[in-house]
mmCIF file of C-alpha atoms in Angstrom:
data_model
loop_
_atom_site.group_PDB
_atom_site.id
_atom_site.type_symbol
_atom_site.label_atom_id
_atom_site.label_comp_id
_atom_site.label_asym_id
_atom_site.label_seq_id
_atom_site.Cartn_x
_atom_site.Cartn_y
_atom_site.Cartn_z
ATOM 1 C CA UNK A 1 -105.135 17.500 268.269
ATOM 2 C CA UNK A 2 -106.222 15.741 271.544
ATOM 3 C CA UNK A 3 -106.388 12.379 272.736
ATOM 4 C CA UNK A 4 -109.538 11.636 271.442
ATOM 5 C CA UNK A 5 -109.204 12.562 268.023
ATOM 6 C CA UNK A 6 -105.480 11.024 268.101
ATOM 7 C CA UNK A 7 -106.792 7.034 269.020
ATOM 8 C CA UNK A 8 -109.811 7.383 266.244
ATOM 9 C CA UNK A 9 -106.853 8.366 264.011
ATOM 10 C CA UNK A 10 -105.071 5.385 265.343
ATOM 11 C CA UNK A 11 -107.438 3.018 264.724
ATOM 12 C CA UNK A 12 -109.019 4.144 261.206
ATOM 13 C CA UNK A 13 -104.861 4.080 260.055
ATOM 14 C CA UNK A 14 -105.323 -0.059 261.548
ATOM 15 C CA UNK A 15 -108.350 -0.686 259.873
ATOM 16 C CA UNK A 16 -106.555 1.174 257.104
ATOM 17 C CA UNK A 17 -103.770 -1.658 257.334
ATOM 18 C CA UNK A 18 -105.529 -4.779 257.697
ATOM 19 C CA UNK A 19 -107.767 -4.109 254.757
ATOM 20 C CA UNK A 20 -105.322 -2.916 252.787
ATOM 21 C CA UNK A 21 -103.724 -6.452 253.981
ATOM 22 C CA UNK A 22 -106.665 -8.356 253.776
ATOM 23 C CA UNK A 23 -106.714 -7.115 249.411
ATOM 24 C CA UNK A 24 -103.619 -7.875 249.230
ATOM 25 C CA UNK A 25 -103.828 -11.789 250.303
ATOM 26 C CA UNK A 26 -106.819 -11.567 248.249
ATOM 27 C CA UNK A 27 -105.046 -10.312 244.933
ATOM 28 C CA UNK A 28 -102.377 -12.668 245.585
ATOM 29 C CA UNK A 29 -103.939 -15.830 246.023
ATOM 30 C CA UNK A 30 -105.886 -14.636 242.685
ATOM 31 C CA UNK A 31 -102.912 -13.939 241.037
ATOM 32 C CA UNK A 32 -101.607 -17.677 242.304
ATOM 33 C CA UNK A 33 -104.446 -19.097 240.878
ATOM 34 C CA UNK A 34 -104.109 -17.463 237.834
ATOM 35 C CA UNK A 35 -100.747 -18.859 237.356
ATOM 36 C CA UNK A 36 -101.371 -22.017 237.940
ATOM 37 C CA UNK A 37 -104.171 -22.965 234.842
ATOM 38 C CA UNK A 38 -102.137 -20.476 232.692
ATOM 39 C CA UNK A 39 -99.007 -22.963 233.787
ATOM 40 C CA UNK A 40 -101.335 -26.404 233.391
ATOM 41 C CA UNK A 41 -102.155 -25.318 230.164
ATOM 42 C CA UNK A 42 -98.257 -24.416 228.887
ATOM 43 C CA UNK A 43 -96.058 -26.908 230.564
ATOM 44 C CA UNK A 44 -99.530 -28.992 228.671
ATOM 45 C CA UNK A 45 -99.802 -27.724 225.846
ATOM 46 C CA UNK A 46 -97.173 -26.260 223.808
ATOM 47 C CA UNK A 47 -95.013 -29.674 223.664
ATOM 48 C CA UNK A 48 -97.744 -30.581 221.074
ATOM 49 C CA UNK A 49 -98.461 -27.776 219.200
ATOM 50 C CA UNK A 50 -97.387 -28.815 215.464
ATOM 51 C CA UNK A 51 -98.089 -26.907 212.419
ATOM 52 C CA UNK A 52 -100.634 -30.314 212.054
ATOM 53 C CA UNK A 53 -102.778 -28.677 214.435
ATOM 54 C CA UNK A 54 -103.349 -25.927 212.187
ATOM 55 C CA UNK A 55 -104.015 -28.051 208.774
ATOM 56 C CA UNK A 56 -105.047 -32.069 209.666
ATOM 57 C CA UNK A 57 -109.359 -32.877 210.516
ATOM 58 C CA UNK A 58 -108.787 -34.722 213.720
ATOM 59 C CA UNK A 59 -109.263 -37.999 213.870
ATOM 60 C CA UNK A 60 -109.247 -40.885 216.926
ATOM 61 C CA UNK A 61 -106.027 -40.919 216.502
ATOM 62 C CA UNK A 62 -104.801 -37.825 216.665
ATOM 63 C CA UNK A 63 -104.500 -35.689 213.360
ATOM 64 C CA UNK A 64 -105.070 -31.961 214.310
ATOM 65 C CA UNK A 65 -107.272 -29.494 215.475
ATOM 66 C CA UNK A 66 -107.534 -27.212 211.638
ATOM 67 C CA UNK A 67 -111.748 -28.731 211.304
ATOM 68 C CA UNK A 68 -112.200 -26.943 215.038
ATOM 69 C CA UNK A 69 -109.974 -24.452 214.452
ATOM 70 C CA UNK A 70 -111.801 -23.377 211.232
ATOM 71 C CA UNK A 71 -115.333 -23.430 212.007
ATOM 72 C CA UNK A 72 -115.044 -21.583 215.367
ATOM 73 C CA UNK A 73 -113.912 -18.833 213.537
ATOM 74 C CA UNK A 74 -116.337 -19.004 210.746
ATOM 75 C CA UNK A 75 -119.165 -19.158 213.711
ATOM 76 C CA UNK A 76 -117.934 -17.034 215.923
ATOM 77 C CA UNK A 77 -117.198 -14.305 212.841
ATOM 78 C CA UNK A 78 -120.702 -14.881 211.271
ATOM 79 C CA UNK A 79 -122.247 -13.904 215.010
ATOM 80 C CA UNK A 80 -119.000 -11.224 215.504
ATOM 81 C CA UNK A 81 -121.182 -9.716 212.360
ATOM 82 C CA UNK A 82 -125.006 -10.230 212.976
ATOM 83 C CA UNK A 83 -124.423 -8.780 216.170
ATOM 84 C CA UNK A 84 -122.469 -6.015 215.333
ATOM 85 C CA UNK A 85 -125.074 -4.895 213.689
ATOM 86 C CA UNK A 86 -128.265 -5.677 215.026
ATOM 87 C CA UNK A 87 -126.430 -4.111 218.438
ATOM 88 C CA UNK A 88 -124.621 -0.892 217.615
ATOM 89 C CA UNK A 89 -128.260 -0.385 215.648
ATOM 90 C CA UNK A 90 -130.406 -1.105 218.582
ATOM 91 C CA UNK A 91 -127.930 0.915 220.628
ATOM 92 C CA UNK A 92 -128.417 3.567 219.047
ATOM 93 C CA UNK A 93 -131.462 3.996 218.991
ATOM 94 C CA UNK A 94 -131.900 3.424 222.469
ATOM 95 C CA UNK A 95 -129.416 6.149 222.899
ATOM 96 C CA UNK A 96 -130.847 8.231 220.313
ATOM 97 C CA UNK A 97 -133.900 7.814 220.148
ATOM 98 C CA UNK A 98 -135.433 5.767 222.522
ATOM 99 C CA UNK A 99 -134.639 8.202 226.265
ATOM 100 C CA UNK A 100 -137.118 7.271 228.709
ATOM 101 C CA UNK A 101 -139.611 5.679 226.358
ATOM 102 C CA UNK A 102 -141.266 3.545 228.038
ATOM 103 C CA UNK A 103 -140.456 0.636 225.016
ATOM 104 C CA UNK A 104 -136.546 1.557 225.190
ATOM 105 C CA UNK A 105 -137.097 0.912 228.726
ATOM 106 C CA UNK A 106 -138.279 -2.726 228.462
ATOM 107 C CA UNK A 107 -135.633 -3.147 225.450
ATOM 108 C CA UNK A 108 -133.057 -2.723 228.356
ATOM 109 C CA UNK A 109 -135.060 -4.400 231.150
ATOM 110 C CA UNK A 110 -134.245 -7.598 228.681
ATOM 111 C CA UNK A 111 -130.739 -6.604 227.784
ATOM 112 C CA UNK A 112 -129.572 -7.120 231.415
ATOM 113 C CA UNK A 113 -131.661 -10.143 231.966
ATOM 114 C CA UNK A 114 -129.822 -11.386 228.368
ATOM 115 C CA UNK A 115 -126.562 -9.923 230.070
ATOM 116 C CA UNK A 116 -126.942 -11.877 232.933
ATOM 117 C CA UNK A 117 -128.198 -15.366 231.500
ATOM 118 C CA UNK A 118 -126.775 -18.385 231.589
ATOM 119 C CA UNK A 119 -125.159 -19.574 227.945
ATOM 120 C CA UNK A 120 -127.227 -23.394 228.265
ATOM 121 C CA UNK A 121 -129.815 -21.933 228.491
ATOM 122 C CA UNK A 122 -129.228 -19.991 225.461
ATOM 123 C CA UNK A 123 -128.950 -22.494 223.937
ATOM 124 C CA UNK A 124 -131.727 -24.329 224.024
ATOM 125 C CA UNK A 125 -133.898 -21.944 224.067
ATOM 126 C CA UNK A 126 -132.290 -22.265 220.008
ATOM 127 C CA UNK A 127 -132.560 -25.902 220.031
ATOM 128 C CA UNK A 128 -135.786 -25.893 220.747
ATOM 129 C CA UNK A 129 -136.670 -23.162 218.019
ATOM 130 C CA UNK A 130 -134.602 -23.727 215.180
ATOM 131 C CA UNK A 131 -132.878 -27.843 215.810
ATOM 132 C CA UNK A 132 -135.986 -29.413 216.694
ATOM 133 C CA UNK A 133 -137.890 -27.816 213.493
ATOM 134 C CA UNK A 134 -134.744 -27.958 211.212
ATOM 135 C CA UNK A 135 -134.420 -32.221 212.051
ATOM 136 C CA UNK A 136 -131.516 -31.360 212.927
ATOM 137 C CA UNK A 137 -127.682 -29.880 214.140
ATOM 138 C CA UNK A 138 -126.626 -27.327 212.429
ATOM 139 C CA UNK A 139 -123.633 -24.264 212.227
ATOM 140 C CA UNK A 140 -127.213 -21.957 211.959
ATOM 141 C CA UNK A 141 -128.548 -22.887 214.968
ATOM 142 C CA UNK A 142 -124.802 -22.402 216.541
ATOM 143 C CA UNK A 143 -123.897 -19.053 214.731
ATOM 144 C CA UNK A 144 -127.694 -17.472 216.362
ATOM 145 C CA UNK A 145 -127.013 -18.637 220.208
ATOM 146 C CA UNK A 146 -124.074 -17.106 219.642
ATOM 147 C CA UNK A 147 -125.558 -13.847 218.832
ATOM 148 C CA UNK A 148 -127.882 -13.902 221.144
ATOM 149 C CA UNK A 149 -124.527 -14.151 223.711
ATOM 150 C CA UNK A 150 -123.099 -10.826 221.630
ATOM 151 C CA UNK A 151 -125.718 -9.517 221.217
ATOM 152 C CA UNK A 152 -126.767 -7.955 224.733
ATOM 153 C CA UNK A 153 -122.954 -7.051 225.312
ATOM 154 C CA UNK A 154 -123.141 -4.526 221.917
ATOM 155 C CA UNK A 155 -126.321 -2.843 222.097
ATOM 156 C CA UNK A 156 -124.581 -1.721 226.379
ATOM 157 C CA UNK A 157 -121.492 -0.421 225.512
ATOM 158 C CA UNK A 158 -123.109 0.651 221.977
ATOM 159 C CA UNK A 159 -125.773 2.381 224.125
ATOM 160 C CA UNK A 160 -123.535 4.623 226.524
ATOM 161 C CA UNK A 161 -120.742 4.505 224.772
ATOM 162 C CA UNK A 162 -122.585 7.234 222.875
ATOM 163 C CA UNK A 163 -124.491 8.805 225.781
ATOM 164 C CA UNK A 164 -121.197 9.794 226.076
ATOM 165 C CA UNK A 165 -120.639 12.472 223.235
ATOM 166 C CA UNK A 166 -121.596 15.722 224.771
ATOM 167 C CA UNK A 167 -125.306 16.979 223.123
ATOM 168 C CA UNK A 168 -122.713 20.228 222.786
ATOM 169 C CA UNK A 169 -121.558 18.282 219.701
ATOM 170 C CA UNK A 170 -124.769 17.750 218.604
ATOM 171 C CA UNK A 171 -126.294 20.864 218.798
ATOM 172 C CA UNK A 172 -123.035 21.990 217.050
ATOM 173 C CA UNK A 173 -123.960 20.136 213.820
ATOM 174 C CA UNK A 174 -127.209 20.523 214.210
ATOM 175 C CA UNK A 175 -126.889 24.304 213.934
ATOM 176 C CA UNK A 176 -125.083 23.968 210.612
ATOM 177 C CA UNK A 177 -127.414 22.294 208.712
ATOM 178 C CA UNK A 178 -126.766 18.694 209.531
ATOM 179 C CA UNK A 179 -129.556 15.944 209.462
ATOM 180 C CA UNK A 180 -130.248 13.589 212.271
ATOM 181 C CA UNK A 181 -128.171 10.857 210.535
ATOM 182 C CA UNK A 182 -125.333 12.426 209.524
ATOM 183 C CA UNK A 183 -125.438 13.904 212.631
ATOM 184 C CA UNK A 184 -125.305 9.684 214.568
ATOM 185 C CA UNK A 185 -123.308 9.090 211.871
ATOM 186 C CA UNK A 186 -121.098 11.719 211.596
ATOM 187 C CA UNK A 187 -120.740 12.950 214.785
ATOM 188 C CA UNK A 188 -121.749 10.176 217.385
ATOM 189 C CA UNK A 189 -120.214 7.358 215.760
ATOM 190 C CA UNK A 190 -116.762 8.752 215.335
ATOM 191 C CA UNK A 191 -116.864 9.973 219.127
ATOM 192 C CA UNK A 192 -117.541 6.249 220.913
ATOM 193 C CA UNK A 193 -115.625 4.127 217.715
ATOM 194 C CA UNK A 194 -113.556 3.462 220.072
ATOM 195 C CA UNK A 195 -115.338 2.533 222.318
ATOM 196 C CA UNK A 196 -117.607 0.574 220.736
ATOM 197 C CA UNK A 197 -114.787 -1.345 218.996
ATOM 198 C CA UNK A 198 -114.219 -2.466 223.023
ATOM 199 C CA UNK A 199 -117.501 -4.021 223.412
ATOM 200 C CA UNK A 200 -117.524 -5.922 219.293
ATOM 201 C CA UNK A 201 -114.111 -7.674 220.596
ATOM 202 C CA UNK A 202 -114.889 -8.303 224.589
ATOM 203 C CA UNK A 203 -118.255 -9.877 223.021
ATOM 204 C CA UNK A 204 -115.881 -11.865 220.369
ATOM 205 C CA UNK A 205 -113.099 -12.666 222.671
ATOM 206 C CA UNK A 206 -116.925 -14.073 224.954
ATOM 207 C CA UNK A 207 -118.675 -16.257 222.966
ATOM 208 C CA UNK A 208 -115.546 -17.722 220.876
ATOM 209 C CA UNK A 209 -114.753 -19.952 224.438
ATOM 210 C CA UNK A 210 -117.989 -20.667 224.665
ATOM 211 C CA UNK A 211 -119.333 -24.580 225.058
ATOM 212 C CA UNK A 212 -122.484 -25.030 225.833
ATOM 213 C CA UNK A 213 -124.813 -22.878 223.490
ATOM 214 C CA UNK A 214 -122.738 -25.597 221.549
ATOM 215 C CA UNK A 215 -123.367 -28.633 222.631
ATOM 216 C CA UNK A 216 -127.152 -28.380 221.443
ATOM 217 C CA UNK A 217 -127.261 -26.770 218.251
ATOM 218 C CA UNK A 218 -124.119 -27.113 216.628
ATOM 219 C CA UNK A 219 -122.952 -30.433 217.604
ATOM 220 C CA UNK A 220 -119.719 -31.411 216.344
ATOM 221 C CA UNK A 221 -118.109 -32.822 213.488
ATOM 222 C CA UNK A 222 -114.451 -34.922 212.869
ATOM 223 C CA UNK A 223 -114.181 -33.655 209.374
ATOM 224 C CA UNK A 224 -114.082 -30.461 207.696
ATOM 225 C CA UNK A 225 -116.593 -28.056 206.682
ATOM 226 C CA UNK A 226 -115.742 -25.014 205.142
ATOM 227 C CA UNK A 227 -119.738 -23.600 204.100
ATOM 228 C CA UNK A 228 -122.256 -25.923 205.019
ATOM 229 C CA UNK A 229 -123.505 -23.961 207.797
ATOM 230 C CA UNK A 230 -126.726 -26.567 207.074
ATOM 231 C CA UNK A 231 -124.819 -28.456 208.760
ATOM 232 C CA UNK A 232 -122.830 -30.146 211.857
ATOM 233 C CA UNK A 233 -119.467 -27.612 212.466
ATOM 234 C CA UNK A 234 -116.837 -28.360 214.199
ATOM 235 C CA UNK A 235 -115.643 -26.247 216.706
ATOM 236 C CA UNK A 236 -112.307 -26.034 219.447
ATOM 237 C CA UNK A 237 -114.392 -25.672 223.010
ATOM 238 C CA UNK A 238 -116.554 -29.402 221.382
ATOM 239 C CA UNK A 239 -113.516 -30.731 220.578
ATOM 240 C CA UNK A 240 -111.912 -29.576 223.997
ATOM 241 C CA UNK A 241 -114.774 -31.000 226.214
ATOM 242 C CA UNK A 242 -115.718 -34.296 223.834
ATOM 243 C CA UNK A 243 -111.401 -35.029 224.274
ATOM 244 C CA UNK A 244 -111.346 -34.804 227.571
ATOM 245 C CA UNK A 245 -114.540 -36.473 228.577
ATOM 246 C CA UNK A 246 -115.690 -38.912 226.223
ATOM 247 C CA UNK A 247 -112.076 -39.829 224.221
ATOM 248 C CA UNK A 248 -110.460 -39.366 227.449
ATOM 249 C CA UNK A 249 -108.892 -42.615 227.414
ATOM 250 C CA UNK A 250 -107.259 -42.290 224.155
ATOM 251 C CA UNK A 251 -103.796 -40.049 225.396
ATOM 252 C CA UNK A 252 -103.613 -38.116 221.785
ATOM 253 C CA UNK A 253 -106.791 -36.982 222.584
ATOM 254 C CA UNK A 254 -106.113 -36.191 224.552
ATOM 255 C CA UNK A 255 -103.276 -33.658 224.689
ATOM 256 C CA UNK A 256 -104.885 -32.207 221.702
ATOM 257 C CA UNK A 257 -107.193 -31.414 223.966
ATOM 258 C CA UNK A 258 -104.755 -29.663 225.642
ATOM 259 C CA UNK A 259 -103.600 -28.019 222.546
ATOM 260 C CA UNK A 260 -106.500 -26.175 222.072
ATOM 261 C CA UNK A 261 -106.973 -24.777 224.967
ATOM 262 C CA UNK A 262 -104.229 -23.150 224.809
ATOM 263 C CA UNK A 263 -104.899 -22.300 221.273
ATOM 264 C CA UNK A 264 -108.247 -20.665 222.595
ATOM 265 C CA UNK A 265 -106.941 -19.322 225.838
ATOM 266 C CA UNK A 266 -103.903 -17.275 224.088
ATOM 267 C CA UNK A 267 -106.145 -15.989 221.048
ATOM 268 C CA UNK A 268 -109.045 -14.610 223.773
ATOM 269 C CA UNK A 269 -106.069 -13.073 226.121
ATOM 270 C CA UNK A 270 -104.810 -11.068 222.236
ATOM 271 C CA UNK A 271 -108.662 -10.281 222.006
ATOM 272 C CA UNK A 272 -108.380 -9.251 225.483
ATOM 273 C CA UNK A 273 -105.397 -6.860 224.674
ATOM 274 C CA UNK A 274 -106.804 -5.588 222.004
ATOM 275 C CA UNK A 275 -109.809 -4.806 223.830
ATOM 276 C CA UNK A 276 -107.801 -2.766 226.626
ATOM 277 C CA UNK A 277 -105.695 -1.440 224.155
ATOM 278 C CA UNK A 278 -108.950 0.471 222.181
ATOM 279 C CA UNK A 279 -110.321 0.912 225.448
ATOM 280 C CA UNK A 280 -106.863 3.073 225.779
ATOM 281 C CA UNK A 281 -107.188 4.895 222.743
ATOM 282 C CA UNK A 282 -110.817 5.983 223.855
ATOM 283 C CA UNK A 283 -109.288 7.156 226.658
#
């Protein structure tokens, strides 16, 4: 090895060490902020966790977060069901029928735009086309805004997972006389099931913590609202926002807000762990 080669090798090695050190520092800073956030949530929220948090409704003098937790579950679950049906159907069409058609390209472009669209813009859109004509805030409007957010996630994950299925499997099933719909349902969905489920769980985790769209759609309420989706419905993100801003002068409500933030963070963490588990199963 000559002198020029040795010098070049040393420069590249030093550069590699410098980049690795910068990456480690950046990772350490990220973990530091993450630890600080989690430590603050646990230290301020765990003391307010009790059974009444899950069973009582929110009051001006305290109470619980039962109505907000229930409202969040109802709206996110309904939005996830609708978004899954629409998203899986659209993703299947793009992967199996759309191909390079002009319509498919337009749909993919719009889907990419929706993936990066700010959630508050979605909330304003639903406010203009649903809330204003209806004349009141409602849980249905909140469901629609959350559906618009989750649909692009499901479409992208479904299309990507369906495209990973080898064409040889489709051809083998077709050679046995299977119809196109049977191939999609029994062959493609079976192979892409874990990946599609991962996308659905990630979408569910994303919309469960959204606050901006609900500010313009479902708003909030201190009352129990079980299945009356035509009226305002309490939800955890809006309750946390109001208790930490508008009602910040009431210590009991601030404590409820910290407890709600801890519950919401734990729920999203569990959903992301579940998504990673299904992703590993797919791999």
